[in-house]
Amino acid sequence: MDLDKKQCHYCGKSILGRVDKKFCDDYCRNSHNNQRRIGDSPDVRNIMAYLKINRNILESILVDGVEKVKVPKERLQRLGYYFKYHTHTYINWKGNVYTYSFDYGFVELEDGWILVVRDLGDNSSKTANRN
């Protein structure tokens, strides 16, 4: 592709620089992405916000590289966790249901306790049940 003929995806100006460059500057890149997101319904934006909040809460509980930790369910409630929203569930071979917000999840234990876990990405032997 000839560099002179590359055009910005947002404003149409000529682009100079890397071969894979799509926008002439940060303003056009940001404007393009913002305009694309406006198409999402308010419900979708709200649910994505709740999912991100949930993930951040679970991530904040697992600190210093810890893979899993047992906490009271009340702690998640106090931190503002939205139990209604999650990305997927996973049922292990024992029948325990893990509820995930992206790569962080939890399983409910007895007496109001929750085991918070981080998915390490080895899903080769797992089957996710989408809810």
JSON list of C-alpha atoms in Angstrom, two decimals:
[
{"chain": "A", "resi": 1, "resn": "MET", "atom": "CA", "xyz": [0.00, 0.00, 0.00]},
{"chain": "A", "resi": 2, "resn": "ASP", "atom": "CA", "xyz": [1.34, 3.40, -0.93]},
{"chain": "A", "resi": 3, "resn": "LEU", "atom": "CA", "xyz": [1.81, 5.70, 2.09]},
{"chain": "A", "resi": 4, "resn": "ASP", "atom": "CA", "xyz": [0.44, 8.72, 0.20]},
{"chain": "A", "resi": 5, "resn": "LYS", "atom": "CA", "xyz": [-2.94, 7.05, -0.30]},
{"chain": "A", "resi": 6, "resn": "LYS", "atom": "CA", "xyz": [-3.62, 5.97, 3.27]},
{"chain": "A", "resi": 7, "resn": "GLN", "atom": "CA", "xyz": [-6.48, 7.90, 4.81]},
{"chain": "A", "resi": 8, "resn": "CYS", "atom": "CA", "xyz": [-7.65, 8.39, 8.38]},
{"chain": "A", "resi": 9, "resn": "HIS", "atom": "CA", "xyz": [-10.68, 6.20, 9.17]},
{"chain": "A", "resi": 10, "resn": "TYR", "atom": "CA", "xyz": [-12.32, 9.11, 11.00]},
{"chain": "A", "resi": 11, "resn": "CYS", "atom": "CA", "xyz": [-11.58, 12.36, 9.13]},
{"chain": "A", "resi": 12, "resn": "GLY", "atom": "CA", "xyz": [-10.22, 11.15, 5.80]},
{"chain": "A", "resi": 13, "resn": "LYS", "atom": "CA", "xyz": [-6.93, 13.09, 5.98]},
{"chain": "A", "resi": 14, "resn": "SER", "atom": "CA", "xyz": [-3.77, 11.50, 4.60]},
{"chain": "A", "resi": 15, "resn": "ILE", "atom": "CA", "xyz": [-1.79, 9.42, 7.08]},
{"chain": "A", "resi": 16, "resn": "LEU", "atom": "CA", "xyz": [1.96, 9.32, 7.36]},
{"chain": "A", "resi": 17, "resn": "GLY", "atom": "CA", "xyz": [3.73, 6.79, 9.52]},
{"chain": "A", "resi": 18, "resn": "ARG", "atom": "CA", "xyz": [3.44, 3.10, 10.24]},
{"chain": "A", "resi": 19, "resn": "VAL", "atom": "CA", "xyz": [1.96, 0.80, 7.65]},
{"chain": "A", "resi": 20, "resn": "ASP", "atom": "CA", "xyz": [-0.82, -0.37, 9.99]},
{"chain": "A", "resi": 21, "resn": "LYS", "atom": "CA", "xyz": [-1.78, 3.11, 11.22]},
{"chain": "A", "resi": 22, "resn": "LYS", "atom": "CA", "xyz": [-5.54, 3.79, 10.89]},
{"chain": "A", "resi": 23, "resn": "PHE", "atom": "CA", "xyz": [-5.94, 7.30, 12.29]},
{"chain": "A", "resi": 24, "resn": "CYS", "atom": "CA", "xyz": [-4.03, 10.53, 11.72]},
{"chain": "A", "resi": 25, "resn": "ASP", "atom": "CA", "xyz": [-3.86, 11.42, 15.44]},
{"chain": "A", "resi": 26, "resn": "ASP", "atom": "CA", "xyz": [-5.13, 10.58, 18.92]},
{"chain": "A", "resi": 27, "resn": "TYR", "atom": "CA", "xyz": [-8.12, 12.91, 18.57]},
{"chain": "A", "resi": 28, "resn": "CYS", "atom": "CA", "xyz": [-9.44, 11.01, 15.55]},
{"chain": "A", "resi": 29, "resn": "ARG", "atom": "CA", "xyz": [-8.78, 7.62, 17.16]},
{"chain": "A", "resi": 30, "resn": "ASN", "atom": "CA", "xyz": [-10.59, 8.64, 20.36]},
{"chain": "A", "resi": 31, "resn": "SER", "atom": "CA", "xyz": [-13.46, 10.26, 18.46]},
{"chain": "A", "resi": 32, "resn": "HIS", "atom": "CA", "xyz": [-13.92, 7.16, 16.34]},
{"chain": "A", "resi": 33, "resn": "ASN", "atom": "CA", "xyz": [-14.00, 4.86, 19.38]},
{"chain": "A", "resi": 34, "resn": "ASN", "atom": "CA", "xyz": [-16.32, 7.16, 21.34]},
{"chain": "A", "resi": 35, "resn": "GLN", "atom": "CA", "xyz": [-18.72, 7.40, 18.42]},
{"chain": "A", "resi": 36, "resn": "ARG", "atom": "CA", "xyz": [-18.70, 3.62, 18.09]},
{"chain": "A", "resi": 37, "resn": "ARG", "atom": "CA", "xyz": [-19.58, 3.22, 21.78]},
{"chain": "A", "resi": 38, "resn": "ILE", "atom": "CA", "xyz": [-22.50, 5.67, 21.54]},
{"chain": "A", "resi": 39, "resn": "GLY", "atom": "CA", "xyz": [-24.30, 3.00, 19.52]},
{"chain": "A", "resi": 40, "resn": "ASP", "atom": "CA", "xyz": [-24.51, 0.78, 22.60]},
{"chain": "A", "resi": 41, "resn": "SER", "atom": "CA", "xyz": [-27.79, 1.05, 24.42]},
{"chain": "A", "resi": 42, "resn": "PRO", "atom": "CA", "xyz": [-27.73, 2.55, 27.92]},
{"chain": "A", "resi": 43, "resn": "ASP", "atom": "CA", "xyz": [-28.61, -0.89, 29.32]},
{"chain": "A", "resi": 44, "resn": "VAL", "atom": "CA", "xyz": [-25.55, -2.44, 27.70]},
{"chain": "A", "resi": 45, "resn": "ARG", "atom": "CA", "xyz": [-23.30, 0.35, 28.97]},
{"chain": "A", "resi": 46, "resn": "ASN", "atom": "CA", "xyz": [-24.71, -0.02, 32.51]},
{"chain": "A", "resi": 47, "resn": "ILE", "atom": "CA", "xyz": [-24.29, -3.79, 32.54]},
{"chain": "A", "resi": 48, "resn": "MET", "atom": "CA", "xyz": [-20.70, -3.49, 31.27]},
{"chain": "A", "resi": 49, "resn": "ALA", "atom": "CA", "xyz": [-20.04, -0.98, 34.05]},
{"chain": "A", "resi": 50, "resn": "TYR", "atom": "CA", "xyz": [-21.43, -3.42, 36.66]},
{"chain": "A", "resi": 51, "resn": "LEU", "atom": "CA", "xyz": [-19.31, -6.25, 35.24]},
{"chain": "A", "resi": 52, "resn": "LYS", "atom": "CA", "xyz": [-16.18, -4.12, 35.44]},
{"chain": "A", "resi": 53, "resn": "ILE", "atom": "CA", "xyz": [-17.03, -3.07, 39.01]},
{"chain": "A", "resi": 54, "resn": "ASN", "atom": "CA", "xyz": [-17.49, -6.72, 39.97]},
{"chain": "A", "resi": 55, "resn": "ARG", "atom": "CA", "xyz": [-14.19, -7.71, 38.37]},
{"chain": "A", "resi": 56, "resn": "ASN", "atom": "CA", "xyz": [-12.34, -4.88, 40.10]},
{"chain": "A", "resi": 57, "resn": "ILE", "atom": "CA", "xyz": [-13.81, -5.86, 43.49]},
{"chain": "A", "resi": 58, "resn": "LEU", "atom": "CA", "xyz": [-12.77, -9.50, 43.07]},
{"chain": "A", "resi": 59, "resn": "GLU", "atom": "CA", "xyz": [-9.33, -8.43, 41.83]},
{"chain": "A", "resi": 60, "resn": "SER", "atom": "CA", "xyz": [-8.88, -6.17, 44.87]},
{"chain": "A", "resi": 61, "resn": "ILE", "atom": "CA", "xyz": [-9.50, -9.11, 47.18]},
{"chain": "A", "resi": 62, "resn": "LEU", "atom": "CA", "xyz": [-6.81, -11.24, 45.53]},
{"chain": "A", "resi": 63, "resn": "VAL", "atom": "CA", "xyz": [-3.63, -9.28, 46.24]},
{"chain": "A", "resi": 64, "resn": "ASP", "atom": "CA", "xyz": [0.08, -10.12, 46.05]},
{"chain": "A", "resi": 65, "resn": "GLY", "atom": "CA", "xyz": [-0.36, -12.93, 43.54]},
{"chain": "A", "resi": 66, "resn": "VAL", "atom": "CA", "xyz": [-2.71, -14.97, 45.75]},
{"chain": "A", "resi": 67, "resn": "GLU", "atom": "CA", "xyz": [-4.79, -17.34, 43.59]},
{"chain": "A", "resi": 68, "resn": "LYS", "atom": "CA", "xyz": [-7.75, -17.80, 45.96]},
{"chain": "A", "resi": 69, "resn": "VAL", "atom": "CA", "xyz": [-8.99, -16.44, 49.27]},
{"chain": "A", "resi": 70, "resn": "LYS", "atom": "CA", "xyz": [-11.95, -17.15, 51.54]},
{"chain": "A", "resi": 71, "resn": "VAL", "atom": "CA", "xyz": [-14.00, -14.08, 52.58]},
{"chain": "A", "resi": 72, "resn": "PRO", "atom": "CA", "xyz": [-17.42, -13.47, 54.08]},
{"chain": "A", "resi": 73, "resn": "LYS", "atom": "CA", "xyz": [-20.15, -12.81, 51.48]},
{"chain": "A", "resi": 74, "resn": "GLU", "atom": "CA", "xyz": [-20.98, -9.66, 53.44]},
{"chain": "A", "resi": 75, "resn": "ARG", "atom": "CA", "xyz": [-17.59, -8.23, 52.45]},
{"chain": "A", "resi": 76, "resn": "LEU", "atom": "CA", "xyz": [-18.50, -8.39, 48.75]},
{"chain": "A", "resi": 77, "resn": "GLN", "atom": "CA", "xyz": [-21.85, -6.78, 49.53]},
{"chain": "A", "resi": 78, "resn": "ARG", "atom": "CA", "xyz": [-20.15, -4.03, 51.51]},
{"chain": "A", "resi": 79, "resn": "LEU", "atom": "CA", "xyz": [-17.74, -3.35, 48.63]},
{"chain": "A", "resi": 80, "resn": "GLY", "atom": "CA", "xyz": [-20.69, -2.93, 46.25]},
{"chain": "A", "resi": 81, "resn": "TYR", "atom": "CA", "xyz": [-20.58, -6.22, 44.35]},
{"chain": "A", "resi": 82, "resn": "TYR", "atom": "CA", "xyz": [-23.59, -6.69, 42.01]},
{"chain": "A", "resi": 83, "resn": "PHE", "atom": "CA", "xyz": [-24.46, -10.39, 42.35]},
{"chain": "A", "resi": 84, "resn": "LYS", "atom": "CA", "xyz": [-27.02, -10.12, 39.53]},
{"chain": "A", "resi": 85, "resn": "TYR", "atom": "CA", "xyz": [-24.34, -9.53, 36.87]},
{"chain": "A", "resi": 86, "resn": "HIS", "atom": "CA", "xyz": [-21.66, -11.97, 35.74]},
{"chain": "A", "resi": 87, "resn": "THR", "atom": "CA", "xyz": [-20.02, -13.07, 32.51]},
{"chain": "A", "resi": 88, "resn": "HIS", "atom": "CA", "xyz": [-20.25, -16.83, 32.91]},
{"chain": "A", "resi": 89, "resn": "THR", "atom": "CA", "xyz": [-20.48, -19.75, 35.30]},
{"chain": "A", "resi": 90, "resn": "TYR", "atom": "CA", "xyz": [-18.40, -22.88, 35.62]},
{"chain": "A", "resi": 91, "resn": "ILE", "atom": "CA", "xyz": [-19.47, -26.13, 37.28]},
{"chain": "A", "resi": 92, "resn": "ASN", "atom": "CA", "xyz": [-16.57, -28.24, 38.51]},
{"chain": "A", "resi": 93, "resn": "TRP", "atom": "CA", "xyz": [-16.55, -32.03, 38.76]},
{"chain": "A", "resi": 94, "resn": "LYS", "atom": "CA", "xyz": [-17.92, -31.82, 42.33]},
{"chain": "A", "resi": 95, "resn": "GLY", "atom": "CA", "xyz": [-20.92, -29.83, 41.13]},
{"chain": "A", "resi": 96, "resn": "ASN", "atom": "CA", "xyz": [-19.79, -26.52, 42.68]},
{"chain": "A", "resi": 97, "resn": "VAL", "atom": "CA", "xyz": [-20.94, -23.51, 40.66]},
{"chain": "A", "resi": 98, "resn": "TYR", "atom": "CA", "xyz": [-18.32, -20.79, 40.16]},
{"chain": "A", "resi": 99, "resn": "THR", "atom": "CA", "xyz": [-19.64, -17.38, 39.08]},
{"chain": "A", "resi": 100, "resn": "TYR", "atom": "CA", "xyz": [-17.22, -15.26, 37.04]},
{"chain": "A", "resi": 101, "resn": "SER", "atom": "CA", "xyz": [-16.79, -11.62, 36.10]},
{"chain": "A", "resi": 102, "resn": "PHE", "atom": "CA", "xyz": [-14.31, -12.07, 33.29]},
{"chain": "A", "resi": 103, "resn": "ASP", "atom": "CA", "xyz": [-11.22, -13.77, 34.78]},
{"chain": "A", "resi": 104, "resn": "TYR", "atom": "CA", "xyz": [-12.16, -13.46, 38.47]},
{"chain": "A", "resi": 105, "resn": "GLY", "atom": "CA", "xyz": [-14.86, -15.48, 40.14]},
{"chain": "A", "resi": 106, "resn": "PHE", "atom": "CA", "xyz": [-16.20, -17.01, 43.29]},
{"chain": "A", "resi": 107, "resn": "VAL", "atom": "CA", "xyz": [-17.98, -20.03, 44.65]},
{"chain": "A", "resi": 108, "resn": "GLU", "atom": "CA", "xyz": [-20.40, -19.79, 47.56]},
{"chain": "A", "resi": 109, "resn": "LEU", "atom": "CA", "xyz": [-19.41, -21.87, 50.57]},
{"chain": "A", "resi": 110, "resn": "GLU", "atom": "CA", "xyz": [-21.34, -22.75, 53.71]},
{"chain": "A", "resi": 111, "resn": "ASP", "atom": "CA", "xyz": [-22.26, -20.29, 56.46]},
{"chain": "A", "resi": 112, "resn": "GLY", "atom": "CA", "xyz": [-22.08, -17.12, 54.33]},
{"chain": "A", "resi": 113, "resn": "TRP", "atom": "CA", "xyz": [-18.50, -17.55, 53.13]},
{"chain": "A", "resi": 114, "resn": "ILE", "atom": "CA", "xyz": [-17.24, -17.17, 49.57]},
{"chain": "A", "resi": 115, "resn": "LEU", "atom": "CA", "xyz": [-14.07, -18.46, 47.95]},
{"chain": "A", "resi": 116, "resn": "VAL", "atom": "CA", "xyz": [-12.75, -15.86, 45.50]},
{"chain": "A", "resi": 117, "resn": "VAL", "atom": "CA", "xyz": [-10.59, -17.29, 42.69]},
{"chain": "A", "resi": 118, "resn": "ARG", "atom": "CA", "xyz": [-8.70, -16.12, 39.66]},
{"chain": "A", "resi": 119, "resn": "ASP", "atom": "CA", "xyz": [-8.96, -18.06, 36.42]},
{"chain": "A", "resi": 120, "resn": "LEU", "atom": "CA", "xyz": [-5.47, -18.66, 35.12]},
{"chain": "A", "resi": 121, "resn": "GLY", "atom": "CA", "xyz": [-6.70, -19.15, 31.58]},
{"chain": "A", "resi": 122, "resn": "ASP", "atom": "CA", "xyz": [-6.24, -22.93, 31.41]},
{"chain": "A", "resi": 123, "resn": "ASN", "atom": "CA", "xyz": [-9.75, -23.71, 30.19]},
{"chain": "A", "resi": 124, "resn": "SER", "atom": "CA", "xyz": [-8.76, -26.71, 28.11]},
{"chain": "A", "resi": 125, "resn": "SER", "atom": "CA", "xyz": [-10.53, -29.12, 30.48]},
{"chain": "A", "resi": 126, "resn": "LYS", "atom": "CA", "xyz": [-13.32, -26.75, 31.53]},
{"chain": "A", "resi": 127, "resn": "THR", "atom": "CA", "xyz": [-16.71, -26.21, 30.00]},
{"chain": "A", "resi": 128, "resn": "ALA", "atom": "CA", "xyz": [-18.26, -22.84, 30.71]},
{"chain": "A", "resi": 129, "resn": "ASN", "atom": "CA", "xyz": [-22.00, -22.61, 31.07]},
{"chain": "A", "resi": 130, "resn": "ARG", "atom": "CA", "xyz": [-23.13, -19.27, 29.71]},
{"chain": "A", "resi": 131, "resn": "ASN", "atom": "CA", "xyz": [-25.94, -17.61, 31.61]}
]
